[in-house]
Structure formats: C-alpha cells, structure tokens
Coordinates of C-alpha atoms in Angstrom, one line a residue:
M174 CA 44.8 -43.2 -168.8
E175 CA 45.4 -44.1 -165.2
E176 CA 48.7 -42.0 -165.3
S177 CA 46.8 -39.1 -166.8
A178 CA 44.1 -39.3 -164.2
A179 CA 46.8 -39.3 -161.5
E180 CA 48.4 -36.3 -163.0
E181 CA 45.1 -34.5 -163.1
N182 CA 44.5 -35.3 -159.5
V183 CA 47.9 -33.7 -158.7
V184 CA 47.0 -30.5 -160.5
L185 CA 43.5 -30.3 -159.0
G186 CA 45.0 -31.0 -155.6
V187 CA 47.2 -28.0 -156.0
L188 CA 44.3 -25.8 -157.1
R189 CA 42.0 -27.1 -154.4
R190 CA 44.6 -26.4 -151.7
L191 CA 45.2 -22.9 -153.0
S192 CA 41.5 -22.2 -153.2
L193 CA 40.3 -23.6 -149.9
S194 CA 43.2 -23.7 -147.4
G195 CA 43.4 -20.9 -144.8
P196 CA 43.1 -17.3 -145.6
S197 CA 45.0 -17.6 -148.9
W198 CA 42.3 -15.4 -150.6
T199 CA 44.0 -12.3 -149.1
R200 CA 47.0 -12.9 -151.3
R201 CA 45.3 -13.4 -154.7
D202 CA 44.5 -10.8 -157.4
S203 CA 41.8 -11.1 -160.0
V204 CA 44.2 -12.0 -162.8
T205 CA 45.5 -15.0 -160.9
V206 CA 42.0 -16.2 -160.0
K207 CA 41.0 -16.1 -163.7
F208 CA 44.2 -18.1 -164.5
L209 CA 43.4 -20.8 -162.0
S210 CA 39.8 -21.1 -163.3
S211 CA 40.9 -21.3 -166.9
F212 CA 43.6 -23.8 -166.1
N213 CA 41.2 -25.9 -164.2
K214 CA 38.9 -26.0 -167.2
A215 CA 41.8 -27.0 -169.5
V216 CA 42.8 -29.9 -167.2
E217 CA 39.2 -31.2 -167.3
E218 CA 39.2 -31.1 -171.1
N219 CA 42.6 -32.6 -171.8
C220 CA 45.0 -34.3 -169.4
E221 CA 47.5 -35.6 -171.9
N222 CA 51.3 -34.7 -171.7
I223 CA 50.7 -32.7 -168.5
K224 CA 53.1 -34.3 -166.1
G225 CA 56.0 -31.9 -166.6
F226 CA 53.8 -28.8 -166.6
T227 CA 52.1 -30.0 -163.5
E228 CA 55.4 -30.2 -161.6
S229 CA 56.6 -26.7 -162.7
L230 CA 53.1 -25.2 -162.0
S231 CA 53.1 -26.7 -158.5
V232 CA 56.5 -25.2 -157.7
F233 CA 55.5 -21.8 -159.2
L234 CA 52.2 -21.5 -157.4
N235 CA 53.6 -22.6 -154.1
R236 CA 56.3 -19.9 -154.4
L237 CA 53.7 -17.3 -155.4
F238 CA 51.3 -18.0 -152.6
S239 CA 53.7 -18.6 -149.9
S240 CA 54.7 -14.9 -149.9
D241 CA 53.3 -12.8 -147.0
P242 CA 50.0 -11.0 -147.3
R243 CA 50.1 -7.3 -148.0
L244 CA 50.9 -5.0 -145.1
Y245 CA 47.9 -3.2 -143.6
Q246 CA 49.7 0.1 -144.3
E247 CA 49.3 -0.8 -148.0
Y248 CA 45.7 -1.9 -147.6
R249 CA 43.0 0.5 -148.8
E250 CA 39.5 -0.5 -147.6
R251 CA 37.0 0.3 -150.3
G252 CA 34.3 0.9 -147.7
L253 CA 36.2 4.0 -146.6
S254 CA 36.5 5.5 -150.1
S255 CA 35.3 9.0 -150.9
N256 CA 36.8 9.3 -154.4
N257 CA 35.3 12.1 -156.4
Q258 CA 34.5 9.9 -159.4
E259 CA 32.9 7.0 -157.5
S260 CA 29.2 6.6 -156.8
D261 CA 27.9 4.3 -154.2
D262 CA 27.5 1.5 -156.8
D263 CA 31.2 1.8 -157.7
L264 CA 32.7 1.5 -154.3
L265 CA 32.5 -2.3 -154.2
D266 CA 32.5 -3.0 -157.9
E267 CA 34.7 -6.0 -158.8
N268 CA 36.1 -4.1 -161.8
S269 CA 37.2 -1.2 -159.6
V270 CA 40.7 -2.5 -158.9
Q271 CA 43.7 -0.4 -157.8
A272 CA 46.2 0.5 -160.4
E273 CA 49.8 -0.4 -159.9
P274 CA 51.7 2.5 -158.4
Q275 CA 53.9 4.4 -160.8
P276 CA 57.3 5.7 -159.6
D277 CA 57.4 9.5 -159.3
N278 CA 60.0 12.1 -158.4
G279 CA 61.2 11.2 -154.9
I280 CA 58.9 8.2 -154.6
V281 CA 60.2 4.6 -154.5
V282 CA 57.7 1.8 -154.7
K283 CA 59.3 -0.8 -152.3
N284 CA 56.7 -3.4 -151.8
Y285 CA 54.0 -3.4 -154.5
R286 CA 51.4 -6.1 -154.4
P287 CA 48.3 -6.5 -156.6
A288 CA 45.0 -5.3 -155.4
Q289 CA 43.3 -7.5 -152.8
L290 CA 40.8 -10.1 -154.0
I291 CA 37.1 -9.3 -153.5
W292 CA 34.3 -11.7 -152.5
S293 CA 32.7 -12.1 -155.9
Q294 CA 36.0 -13.3 -157.3
L295 CA 36.4 -16.2 -154.9
P296 CA 36.4 -19.5 -156.9
E297 CA 34.0 -21.1 -154.3
V298 CA 31.5 -18.2 -154.9
Q299 CA 31.7 -18.4 -158.7
E300 CA 31.6 -22.2 -158.8
A301 CA 28.5 -22.4 -156.6
G302 CA 26.7 -20.0 -158.8
I303 CA 25.9 -17.7 -155.9
L304 CA 26.2 -14.5 -157.9
D305 CA 23.3 -15.6 -160.1
K306 CA 21.1 -16.1 -157.1
I307 CA 21.5 -12.7 -155.3
S308 CA 20.7 -9.1 -156.0
P309 CA 23.4 -6.5 -156.7
E310 CA 22.7 -4.9 -153.3
E311 CA 23.2 -8.2 -151.5
R312 CA 26.4 -8.7 -153.4
K313 CA 27.7 -5.4 -152.2
R314 CA 26.8 -6.4 -148.6
Q315 CA 28.8 -9.6 -149.0
E316 CA 31.7 -7.6 -150.4
A317 CA 31.6 -5.2 -147.4
I318 CA 31.5 -8.2 -144.9
F319 CA 34.3 -9.9 -146.7
E320 CA 36.4 -6.7 -146.6
I321 CA 36.3 -6.6 -142.8
I322 CA 37.7 -10.2 -142.8
T323 CA 40.5 -9.6 -145.4
S324 CA 41.5 -6.3 -143.9
E325 CA 41.7 -7.8 -140.4
Y326 CA 44.0 -10.5 -141.7
S327 CA 46.3 -7.9 -143.3
Y328 CA 46.2 -5.8 -140.0
Q329 CA 47.1 -8.9 -138.0
H330 CA 50.0 -9.6 -140.3
S331 CA 51.4 -6.1 -139.7
L332 CA 50.9 -6.3 -135.9
D333 CA 52.8 -9.6 -135.9
I334 CA 55.7 -7.9 -137.6
L335 CA 55.7 -5.1 -135.0
F336 CA 55.6 -7.7 -132.2
R337 CA 58.3 -10.1 -133.6
L338 CA 60.8 -7.8 -135.3
F339 CA 60.5 -4.7 -133.0
K340 CA 59.1 -5.5 -129.6
K341 CA 60.9 -8.8 -129.2
S342 CA 64.2 -7.6 -130.6
D343 CA 67.0 -8.2 -128.1
E344 CA 69.2 -5.7 -130.0
L345 CA 66.7 -2.9 -129.7
R346 CA 65.9 -3.7 -126.1
Q347 CA 69.6 -3.3 -125.2
T348 CA 69.6 0.3 -126.4
I349 CA 66.7 1.5 -124.1
N350 CA 65.5 1.2 -120.5
G351 CA 62.4 -0.7 -119.4
T352 CA 60.3 2.4 -119.0
D353 CA 61.0 3.6 -122.6
H354 CA 60.4 0.1 -123.9
H355 CA 57.0 0.0 -122.2
H356 CA 56.1 3.5 -123.5
L357 CA 57.0 2.4 -127.0
F358 CA 55.1 -0.9 -127.2
S359 CA 52.6 -0.7 -124.3
N360 CA 50.2 -3.7 -124.5
I361 CA 50.8 -4.5 -128.2
A362 CA 50.9 -8.2 -127.3
D363 CA 47.3 -7.9 -126.0
I364 CA 46.3 -6.1 -129.2
L365 CA 47.7 -8.8 -131.3
E366 CA 45.8 -11.5 -129.4
C367 CA 42.6 -9.4 -129.8
S368 CA 43.1 -9.4 -133.5
K369 CA 43.9 -13.1 -133.7
R370 CA 40.7 -14.0 -131.8
F371 CA 38.6 -11.6 -133.8
F372 CA 39.9 -13.0 -137.1
E373 CA 39.5 -16.6 -136.0
D374 CA 35.8 -16.0 -135.4
L375 CA 35.4 -14.1 -138.7
E376 CA 37.3 -16.8 -140.7
K377 CA 35.3 -19.6 -139.2
R378 CA 32.1 -17.9 -140.2
H379 CA 33.5 -17.6 -143.8
K380 CA 34.6 -21.2 -143.9
D381 CA 31.2 -22.4 -142.8
N382 CA 29.6 -20.9 -145.8
P383 CA 31.1 -18.6 -148.5
F384 CA 27.7 -16.8 -148.5
I385 CA 28.0 -15.1 -145.1
H386 CA 24.7 -14.4 -143.4
D387 CA 26.0 -11.9 -140.9
I388 CA 29.0 -10.9 -138.8
S389 CA 27.3 -8.3 -136.6
D390 CA 27.1 -10.7 -133.6
I391 CA 30.9 -11.3 -133.9
V392 CA 31.7 -7.5 -134.1
E393 CA 29.4 -6.6 -131.2
N394 CA 30.7 -9.4 -129.0
H395 CA 34.4 -8.4 -129.5
A396 CA 33.7 -4.7 -129.1
L397 CA 31.9 -5.2 -125.8
N398 CA 33.9 -8.0 -124.3
H399 CA 37.4 -8.3 -125.9
F400 CA 38.5 -4.9 -127.3
Q401 CA 39.3 -3.0 -124.1
P402 CA 43.1 -3.4 -124.7
Y403 CA 42.6 -0.8 -127.5
V404 CA 41.6 1.8 -124.9
I405 CA 44.8 1.2 -122.9
Y406 CA 46.9 1.3 -126.0
C407 CA 45.4 4.5 -127.4
S408 CA 45.7 6.2 -123.9
N409 CA 49.4 5.6 -124.1
E410 CA 49.7 7.3 -127.4
V411 CA 51.2 10.6 -126.1
Y412 CA 54.0 8.8 -124.2
Q413 CA 54.6 6.6 -127.2
Q414 CA 55.1 9.4 -129.6
R415 CA 57.2 11.6 -127.3
T416 CA 59.4 8.6 -126.3
L417 CA 60.1 7.6 -129.9
Q418 CA 61.0 11.2 -130.9
R419 CA 63.3 11.6 -127.9
L420 CA 65.1 8.4 -128.6
L421 CA 65.6 9.2 -132.3
N422 CA 67.0 12.6 -131.3
T423 CA 69.3 11.5 -128.5
S424 CA 70.3 7.9 -128.9
V425 CA 72.5 7.0 -131.8
A426 CA 72.5 3.3 -130.8
F427 CA 68.7 3.2 -130.8
K428 CA 68.5 5.0 -134.1
E429 CA 71.0 2.8 -135.8
T430 CA 69.5 -0.5 -134.5
L431 CA 66.0 0.6 -135.4
K432 CA 67.2 1.4 -138.9
Q433 CA 68.6 -2.0 -139.4
I434 CA 65.3 -3.6 -138.4
E435 CA 63.3 -1.3 -140.6
M436 CA 65.5 -2.4 -143.6
K437 CA 64.3 -6.0 -143.3
P438 CA 62.2 -7.1 -146.3
E439 CA 59.2 -8.0 -144.1
C440 CA 58.9 -4.3 -143.1
G441 CA 58.4 -3.3 -146.7
G442 CA 60.6 -0.2 -146.4
L443 CA 58.2 1.3 -143.8
P444 CA 59.3 2.9 -140.5
M445 CA 58.4 1.4 -137.1
F446 CA 56.1 4.4 -136.4
S447 CA 53.8 3.3 -139.2
F448 CA 53.4 0.0 -137.4
L449 CA 52.9 1.6 -133.9
I450 CA 49.9 3.7 -135.0
L451 CA 48.1 0.8 -136.6
P452 CA 45.8 -0.1 -133.6
M453 CA 44.4 3.5 -133.5
Q454 CA 43.9 3.4 -137.3
R455 CA 42.2 0.0 -137.3
V456 CA 39.8 0.7 -134.4
T457 CA 38.7 4.0 -135.9
R458 CA 38.1 2.4 -139.3
L459 CA 35.8 -0.4 -138.0
P460 CA 32.8 1.9 -137.4
L461 CA 33.0 3.1 -141.0
L462 CA 33.3 -0.4 -142.3
M463 CA 30.3 -1.5 -140.2
D464 CA 28.3 1.5 -141.4
T465 CA 28.9 0.4 -145.0
I466 CA 27.4 -3.0 -144.2
C467 CA 24.4 -1.4 -142.4
Q468 CA 23.6 0.6 -145.5
K469 CA 23.3 -2.6 -147.6
V470 CA 20.7 -4.1 -145.2
D471 CA 16.9 -3.8 -145.3
P472 CA 16.3 -1.2 -142.5
Y473 CA 13.1 -3.2 -141.4
S474 CA 14.9 -6.5 -141.1
P475 CA 16.3 -8.3 -138.0
E476 CA 19.7 -8.1 -139.6
Y477 CA 19.6 -4.3 -139.6
E478 CA 18.9 -4.2 -135.9
A479 CA 21.8 -6.5 -135.2
C480 CA 24.0 -4.5 -137.5
T481 CA 23.2 -1.2 -135.8
R482 CA 23.9 -2.8 -132.4
A483 CA 27.3 -3.8 -133.6
L484 CA 27.9 -0.3 -135.0
K485 CA 26.9 1.3 -131.7
A486 CA 29.2 -1.0 -129.7
I487 CA 32.3 -0.4 -131.9
S488 CA 31.5 3.4 -132.1
K489 CA 31.4 3.6 -128.3
L490 CA 34.7 1.8 -128.1
V491 CA 36.3 4.3 -130.4
K492 CA 34.9 7.1 -128.3
Q493 CA 36.5 5.6 -125.2
C494 CA 39.8 5.3 -127.1
N495 CA 39.7 9.0 -128.2
E496 CA 38.7 10.1 -124.7
G497 CA 41.4 8.0 -123.1
A498 CA 44.1 9.4 -125.4
R499 CA 42.9 13.0 -124.9
K500 CA 42.6 12.7 -121.1
M501 CA 46.1 11.3 -120.8
E502 CA 47.6 13.9 -123.1
R503 CA 45.9 16.8 -121.3
T504 CA 46.8 15.6 -117.8
E505 CA 50.5 15.1 -118.6
Q506 CA 50.6 18.4 -120.4
M507 CA 49.2 20.3 -117.5
Y508 CA 51.6 18.8 -115.0
T509 CA 54.5 19.8 -117.2
L510 CA 53.3 23.4 -117.6
Q511 CA 52.8 23.7 -113.9
T512 CA 56.5 23.3 -113.4
Q513 CA 57.4 25.7 -116.3
L514 CA 55.3 28.7 -115.5
E515 CA 56.6 31.2 -112.9
F516 CA 54.1 33.8 -111.7
G517 CA 56.7 36.1 -109.9
K518 CA 54.9 39.3 -108.8
I519 CA 51.7 38.3 -110.6
K520 CA 48.9 36.9 -108.4
P521 CA 49.2 33.1 -108.9
F522 CA 46.3 30.6 -109.2
P523 CA 46.3 26.8 -109.3
L524 CA 47.0 25.8 -112.9
I525 CA 46.1 22.1 -112.7
S526 CA 42.4 21.4 -113.0
A527 CA 40.4 18.5 -114.4
S528 CA 38.4 20.9 -116.5
R529 CA 41.3 22.9 -118.0
W530 CA 43.4 22.0 -121.1
L531 CA 45.7 23.8 -123.5
L532 CA 44.2 25.0 -126.8
K533 CA 47.3 26.8 -128.3
R534 CA 50.7 28.1 -127.4
G535 CA 53.3 30.1 -129.2
E536 CA 55.5 33.1 -129.8
L537 CA 54.1 36.5 -131.0
V538 CA 55.4 40.0 -131.3
L539 CA 54.1 42.4 -128.6
L540 CA 53.6 46.0 -129.9
E541 CA 52.7 49.3 -128.2
E542 CA 50.3 51.9 -129.7
A543 CA 51.3 55.6 -130.0
G544 CA 48.6 57.8 -131.6
V545 CA 47.8 56.7 -135.1
F546 CA 51.3 55.4 -135.7
W547 CA 53.1 52.3 -134.7
K548 CA 56.4 52.7 -132.9
G549 CA 59.5 51.6 -134.8
F550 CA 61.3 50.5 -131.6
G551 CA 60.8 48.8 -128.3
R552 CA 58.8 45.9 -129.6
T553 CA 59.4 42.6 -127.8
V554 CA 58.5 39.0 -128.2
C555 CA 56.0 37.4 -125.8
Y556 CA 54.9 33.8 -125.4
L557 CA 51.2 33.0 -125.0
F558 CA 49.5 30.0 -123.4
L559 CA 45.8 29.8 -124.3
F560 CA 43.7 27.4 -122.3
N561 CA 40.0 26.7 -122.6
D562 CA 39.3 29.1 -119.7
V563 CA 42.2 31.4 -119.3
L564 CA 44.8 33.2 -121.5
I565 CA 48.3 33.5 -119.9
I566 CA 50.9 36.0 -121.3
T567 CA 54.5 35.2 -120.5
K568 CA 58.1 36.2 -121.3
K569 CA 60.2 33.2 -122.4
K570 CA 63.2 32.7 -120.1
S571 CA 64.4 29.4 -121.6
E572 CA 63.1 26.4 -123.5
D573 CA 61.3 25.1 -120.3
S574 CA 60.8 28.3 -118.2
Y575 CA 58.4 31.2 -118.7
M576 CA 57.7 34.2 -116.5
V577 CA 54.0 35.2 -116.4
T578 CA 53.4 38.9 -117.1
D579 CA 49.6 38.9 -117.2
Y580 CA 46.5 36.8 -117.6
A581 CA 42.7 37.0 -118.2
K582 CA 39.8 34.6 -118.1
T583 CA 38.3 33.8 -121.5
D584 CA 35.1 35.6 -120.7
K585 CA 37.0 38.7 -119.8
Y586 CA 38.7 39.5 -123.1
A587 CA 37.8 40.2 -126.7
V588 CA 39.9 39.8 -129.9
D589 CA 39.9 41.8 -133.1
M590 CA 41.8 41.5 -136.3
I591 CA 43.7 44.7 -137.5
D592 CA 43.1 44.5 -141.2
N593 CA 45.2 47.4 -142.4
E594 CA 48.1 46.7 -144.7
D595 CA 49.7 50.1 -143.7
N596 CA 50.2 48.7 -140.2
Q597 CA 52.3 45.7 -141.1
I598 CA 55.5 46.0 -139.1
P599 CA 58.7 44.7 -140.6
V600 CA 60.4 41.8 -138.8
S601 CA 64.2 41.2 -138.6
S602 CA 64.3 38.1 -136.3
K603 CA 62.1 35.8 -134.3
T604 CA 63.6 36.8 -131.0
G605 CA 64.6 39.9 -129.1
T606 CA 63.9 43.4 -130.3
I607 CA 62.3 43.6 -133.8
G608 CA 63.8 46.0 -136.3
N609 CA 62.1 47.7 -139.3
R610 CA 64.4 47.0 -142.2
S611 CA 63.3 43.5 -143.2
P612 CA 60.7 43.3 -146.1
T613 CA 58.8 40.7 -144.1
G614 CA 55.6 42.1 -142.5
L615 CA 53.7 41.3 -139.3
F616 CA 50.0 40.5 -139.4
L617 CA 48.3 42.2 -136.5
F618 CA 45.4 41.6 -134.1
Q619 CA 44.3 43.2 -130.8
I620 CA 43.3 41.7 -127.5
T621 CA 41.2 43.8 -125.1
M622 CA 41.2 42.5 -121.6
R623 CA 38.3 43.9 -119.6
K624 CA 39.7 42.5 -116.4
N625 CA 43.3 41.3 -116.3
S626 CA 45.3 39.7 -113.4
E627 CA 45.2 43.0 -111.5
G628 CA 41.5 43.5 -112.1
R629 CA 41.9 46.4 -114.5
S630 CA 41.4 46.8 -118.3
E631 CA 44.3 46.4 -120.6
Q632 CA 44.8 46.4 -124.4
I633 CA 47.6 44.8 -126.3
V634 CA 48.5 44.5 -130.0
L635 CA 50.2 41.3 -131.2
G636 CA 51.9 40.5 -134.5
A637 CA 52.1 37.1 -136.2
E638 CA 54.6 36.3 -138.9
T639 CA 52.1 34.7 -141.3
L640 CA 48.5 35.1 -142.3
S641 CA 47.8 31.5 -141.3
D642 CA 49.4 32.0 -137.8
R643 CA 47.2 35.0 -137.2
A644 CA 44.1 33.2 -138.4
R645 CA 44.9 30.3 -136.1
W646 CA 45.4 32.5 -133.1
I647 CA 42.2 34.5 -133.7
T648 CA 40.2 31.2 -134.2
A649 CA 41.6 29.8 -131.0
L650 CA 41.0 33.0 -128.9
E651 CA 37.4 33.2 -130.1
V652 CA 36.6 29.5 -129.3
K653 CA 33.7 28.8 -127.0
E654 CA 33.2 25.3 -125.7
E655 CA 29.6 24.9 -126.7
N656 CA 28.5 22.0 -128.8
K657 CA 30.9 22.4 -131.8
R658 CA 29.7 19.6 -133.9
Y659 CA 27.9 20.6 -137.1
S660 CA 24.4 19.4 -137.9
R661 CA 23.3 18.7 -141.5
S662 CA 21.8 22.2 -141.8
K663 CA 25.1 23.7 -140.8
T664 CA 27.1 21.6 -143.2
A665 CA 25.2 22.8 -146.3
G666 CA 27.6 24.6 -148.5
L667 CA 30.7 23.6 -146.6
R668 CA 33.4 22.0 -148.7
Q669 CA 34.7 18.5 -147.9
V670 CA 38.2 17.1 -148.5
E671 CA 39.6 13.6 -148.4
I672 CA 43.0 13.1 -146.7
T673 CA 45.5 11.7 -149.1
K674 CA 48.3 10.9 -146.6
A675 CA 48.4 10.7 -142.8
Y676 CA 49.2 13.8 -140.8
M677 CA 50.3 13.9 -137.2
A678 CA 49.4 17.0 -135.3
K679 CA 52.4 19.0 -134.1
Q680 CA 50.6 21.8 -132.2
A681 CA 47.7 21.8 -129.8
D682 CA 45.4 23.5 -132.3
E683 CA 46.1 20.9 -135.1
V684 CA 44.2 17.7 -135.8
S685 CA 45.8 14.3 -136.5
L686 CA 44.4 12.7 -139.6
Q687 CA 44.5 9.2 -141.3
Q688 CA 44.6 8.5 -145.0
A689 CA 41.0 8.4 -146.3
D690 CA 39.6 10.6 -143.5
V691 CA 36.9 13.0 -144.7
V692 CA 37.0 16.5 -143.2
L693 CA 34.6 19.4 -143.4
V694 CA 36.5 22.6 -144.3
L695 CA 35.5 25.5 -141.9
Q696 CA 38.1 27.9 -143.2
E697 CA 41.4 28.1 -145.1
E698 CA 44.3 30.5 -144.8
D699 CA 47.7 30.6 -146.4
G700 CA 48.1 26.9 -147.2
W701 CA 46.2 25.6 -144.2
Y702 CA 42.7 24.3 -143.6
Q703 CA 40.8 24.4 -140.4
G704 CA 38.4 21.5 -140.4
E705 CA 36.1 19.1 -138.6
R706 CA 36.8 15.4 -138.9
L707 CA 33.6 13.7 -140.0
R708 CA 33.9 10.5 -138.1
D709 CA 34.0 12.0 -134.7
G710 CA 33.7 15.8 -134.9
E711 CA 37.3 16.5 -133.8
R712 CA 38.5 20.0 -135.0
G713 CA 41.9 21.4 -135.9
W714 CA 44.2 22.8 -138.5
F715 CA 46.2 20.8 -141.1
P716 CA 48.2 21.6 -144.3
Q717 CA 46.2 21.8 -147.5
S718 CA 48.8 19.6 -149.2
Y719 CA 47.6 16.6 -147.3
A720 CA 44.1 16.8 -148.8
K721 CA 42.1 16.8 -152.0
E722 CA 38.7 18.4 -152.4
I723 CA 35.6 16.1 -152.9
T724 CA 33.7 17.6 -155.8
N725 CA 31.1 14.8 -156.5
Q726 CA 27.9 16.1 -154.9
M727 CA 26.5 12.5 -154.4
T728 CA 29.6 11.6 -152.4
V729 CA 29.4 14.8 -150.4
E730 CA 25.8 14.1 -149.4
R731 CA 26.6 10.4 -148.6
N732 CA 29.4 11.6 -146.3
V733 CA 27.1 13.9 -144.4
K734 CA 24.5 11.1 -143.9
R735 CA 27.3 8.8 -142.7
M736 CA 28.5 11.5 -140.3
E737 CA 25.0 11.8 -138.8
R738 CA 24.6 8.1 -138.4
L739 CA 27.9 7.5 -136.7
R740 CA 27.4 10.4 -134.2
I741 CA 23.9 9.2 -133.4
E742 CA 25.3 5.7 -132.6
T743 CA 28.2 7.1 -130.6
D744 CA 26.2 9.5 -128.5
A745 CA 23.2 7.2 -128.0

C-alpha cells in the first residue's frame, strides 16, 4: 500500500505540475484537459499496478507540454470574431472550438496546433466549482479577460522568435549595413520587454485567483506608462517595409540567409515579414479585446468605469501609432517627390507642406476631343499625382523623373465619368502612342479645370484600362477632406465584410487590413471594394478576394455599436 501511495503521488505530482506551473494553459486543448481530469479520477479510485504506466505517462506528458506555444500568427482571438453564424452568446462558448485545418490545393499546413484552452476548461476553475457559482454573462467576461492573457503569451512567444532568430542573427547581420538593420528591426527589443512586463502583471493576477476580478488597471497602466515604444515602432513601418522589399530584390546573400532562418521549425514555415508586423497587429487588437470585456460588465458598476478608462487609454495609444506611421510615410513621400518632379516652363510652387499628402498616383491615357468623334491617333500617356489639395499632370521621363505639364487646385476642377460604350478607345500598349487595333477598351472620364497653372480653363479626357481603375480615380478626384467617418445613421444599409487574410496596401488609395478586420463597403467595382475600416475609420480600396460578406444582421448591428464605442473613446 505504501508503494501504491508513492506511485499515486508521482502521478498526481505530474498532473499538478502541468496544471499549475507557469503559463502551461496556453498549450492545452480541451481533449487533453478532459483526459487529465479522467485520469486523475482513475488514480484516486485504483492505484494498483500503476508504476509502469506512471513512468510512461510522465515521459509522454512532459514531451507533449514542453513544446512551444502556438505562434501569434496562428492565434485567433474569439473576441474579434464577426463570423456570420455566431451570435454574441456563441463568441466565447466553450464548445465553439476551431476545427483542424484541412489541406487544400496549394495550401500546406505546416504547424497545426489544437485550439487554445479557454478559461472555463481550466482544471483549477472546474475543481473549485466556480462555474456553478457565476452567471453565464460573468463566465463570458472571465473568458474575455483570460483571452487577453493567453494571446499576450502567444504574442510574446512570436516576438521572442523574431528577436532571437532574426534580429540577433550574426549571419543575417553580415549581409546588410547598420542602417538597414535598424530600419528592419527598429526598437523590437523594447517591444519585447513591454510584452514581458505586461504579461507578468497579467499572469500574476491570474495566479492570485483563477477567478479574475479585473485587469482594467493593468491595461490602463501599461497603455499610459509603458507602451510608448509601440508608437516608435509603428512610425518606422514605412522604412521597414521599403527596406525589406529592396533587400529581397537586390541582395542575394540577404535573401538566401533569410530563407535559411525562415526554414527553422520554430518559425512554423512563416516568413520574417509575418513576425515584423506583429506589434502593429497586437496593439490594434487590444482595444477590440478590451471592448469585449466592457460589454460583459454592468454599465452602472465601478468595474465598468475602470474598464472604459482602460479602453480609452489603449484606444488613444493606437491612434498615436496610426498617426505616427501616417506622418512618417507622408513626410518621406513628399521629400522624395520633391526631387522627382520637374516644373520646366510651368510656374513652380513649393511642393513640401505639412498639410499636403499624396492621395493617388498613376498612369492614364490622355485623349483629345474632335467634334463628336474621338481621334484614332495622337493619344499619349500621362502620369498624374493627386494630392489632397492639388492635381499635378506630368509626362514620365524615367522611373524617378517626371516633367510637369499642368496643375490645378482641388477646388478649381470638376470630374465627370463618360459612360458611353461607343467611346471606348482600343489600347495596344501601356506606353507611347496608343493604337486602335486591340480589342481591349479604355474607360473614360473628363476633368474640367476652371483655373489651371496658367490661370485659364482647360478640359482633358483621360482613359483607364479597367473599370476599377476608373472608379478609383474618380473617387480620389472627388474626395473632400471633411469628416469622412460614418455615423450609425449613415451606415444603415451599407454592407459589411470580414477580412479573411491580411492585405498590405500597394498604392496610396488602398488600405492595409488585418485578418478579422471588419470593413464597411462604400462601393465595389470590377473585383475591388472601397471600404471604411470599422476600428478607426481609415478608408481605401482592397481586393474582394480578401473578404467575405457578413450576412447575420445581429452581427452587423453589433459591429456598428462597437464602431461607435471605439471612436467615442478614441476621440474623447
């Protein structure tokens, strides 16, 4: 009996260590937890002939739980979900687990891990009988709190990989100079330290009591006093992306070394870029996760006041991050264009201004009008630069040189679409003179300048190669910088879509989107949406293939309410 008792203590010791030590809950799925509970019960009922099984079990469980937690790129916060079929009650339901990914054409699942454990599945929660003592709404609040903790741990793990394998790599460092290395990794070491301190405070609160009273004070404190490195990192984003793209295109040594690092098992088959963008992703998700907690709290309670303070603090931080990134990108862009535009005989003006930024640029076909017919010859290509206060028409001399031929202030021109299929002009090439033998047609619009660079009126007709390109130009040309954000009354009837995979903007009139972002659709054309990102009101175009429509009306209404709450807290 003494031997059996000793063997039982060994098993229970293994179980206890797995249940209570460190953040091991981030690596357990519901099936494993149920197994541990049932085995624990079996041990209590019968401890005979268990020595051999105890040893093998200990080895197996140690191997199972010593594996790394899931990467943050694989982590899907339920508090962000806008799935068509889910109601508010389903978002944090313990039975709503993620299905194992199935291989598809062109898709290789390189690093599958089971769905993350949720609060109500914790052994210490179940054994203490907490679930029997709280309401369903309180349980959902606990789940939302716990999700911030588990997701922060996953995020910290991915940051650590970025820091150890990429930033600290001597081999990678030897392929680039110091400036490029700084532009690539910026202050990622400070971001990692921010995450570690934040998680330590969250984990301590969880260890003190599995029933967490609140974490609003922790979130508010870190947002106000410790998260400023995020603003610096996000402001560097434009240099980071440009540097990475340039190095991949021009440095064989960098590209090959980077590929070798990315092939390491710890990276899960993911590129370095997916790690570099994590800080921006994480900081913009925190307000949404805090908002989920706020909605599970009695609005007349002290906890609600604390929660809204935390939401306001983290929302303002995200606004600073967005503004920092936007300001840096616009400033760098204007200095570059200042060196590329040549005014020649056209009256020049200072291009660089703190209140001026680029809305859209690109190549169009310039046509001349002759009676009611379009000429079949003499049509040339022009290159337009549209800023928020002036339209500049140029002729492209080279990839980085443009000769200005005319310009007009935005309040001195009007734009009209020419919607006549008879006036589609065939295109033979994208450059030089345009012929009329190709079956491809141009889609036309007209710009009437009431006062151009010479102070006189001028009218030009331009042709775009696709319907979407014409729609994007007309939308950009008509933009007025009044308050563009939509109120609830204006969102009525507008469709919503959820982003299914991240999209990085490639042109000035596009918008970068993260997976699970919700976007109001303002218009669609030829495979593209123009939309407004709900979390911050940012507008732009993006491919329809990156989104799925949200058809559940309850979900649509919930998203609109969340939009209003987040913007009130951000602007307050």
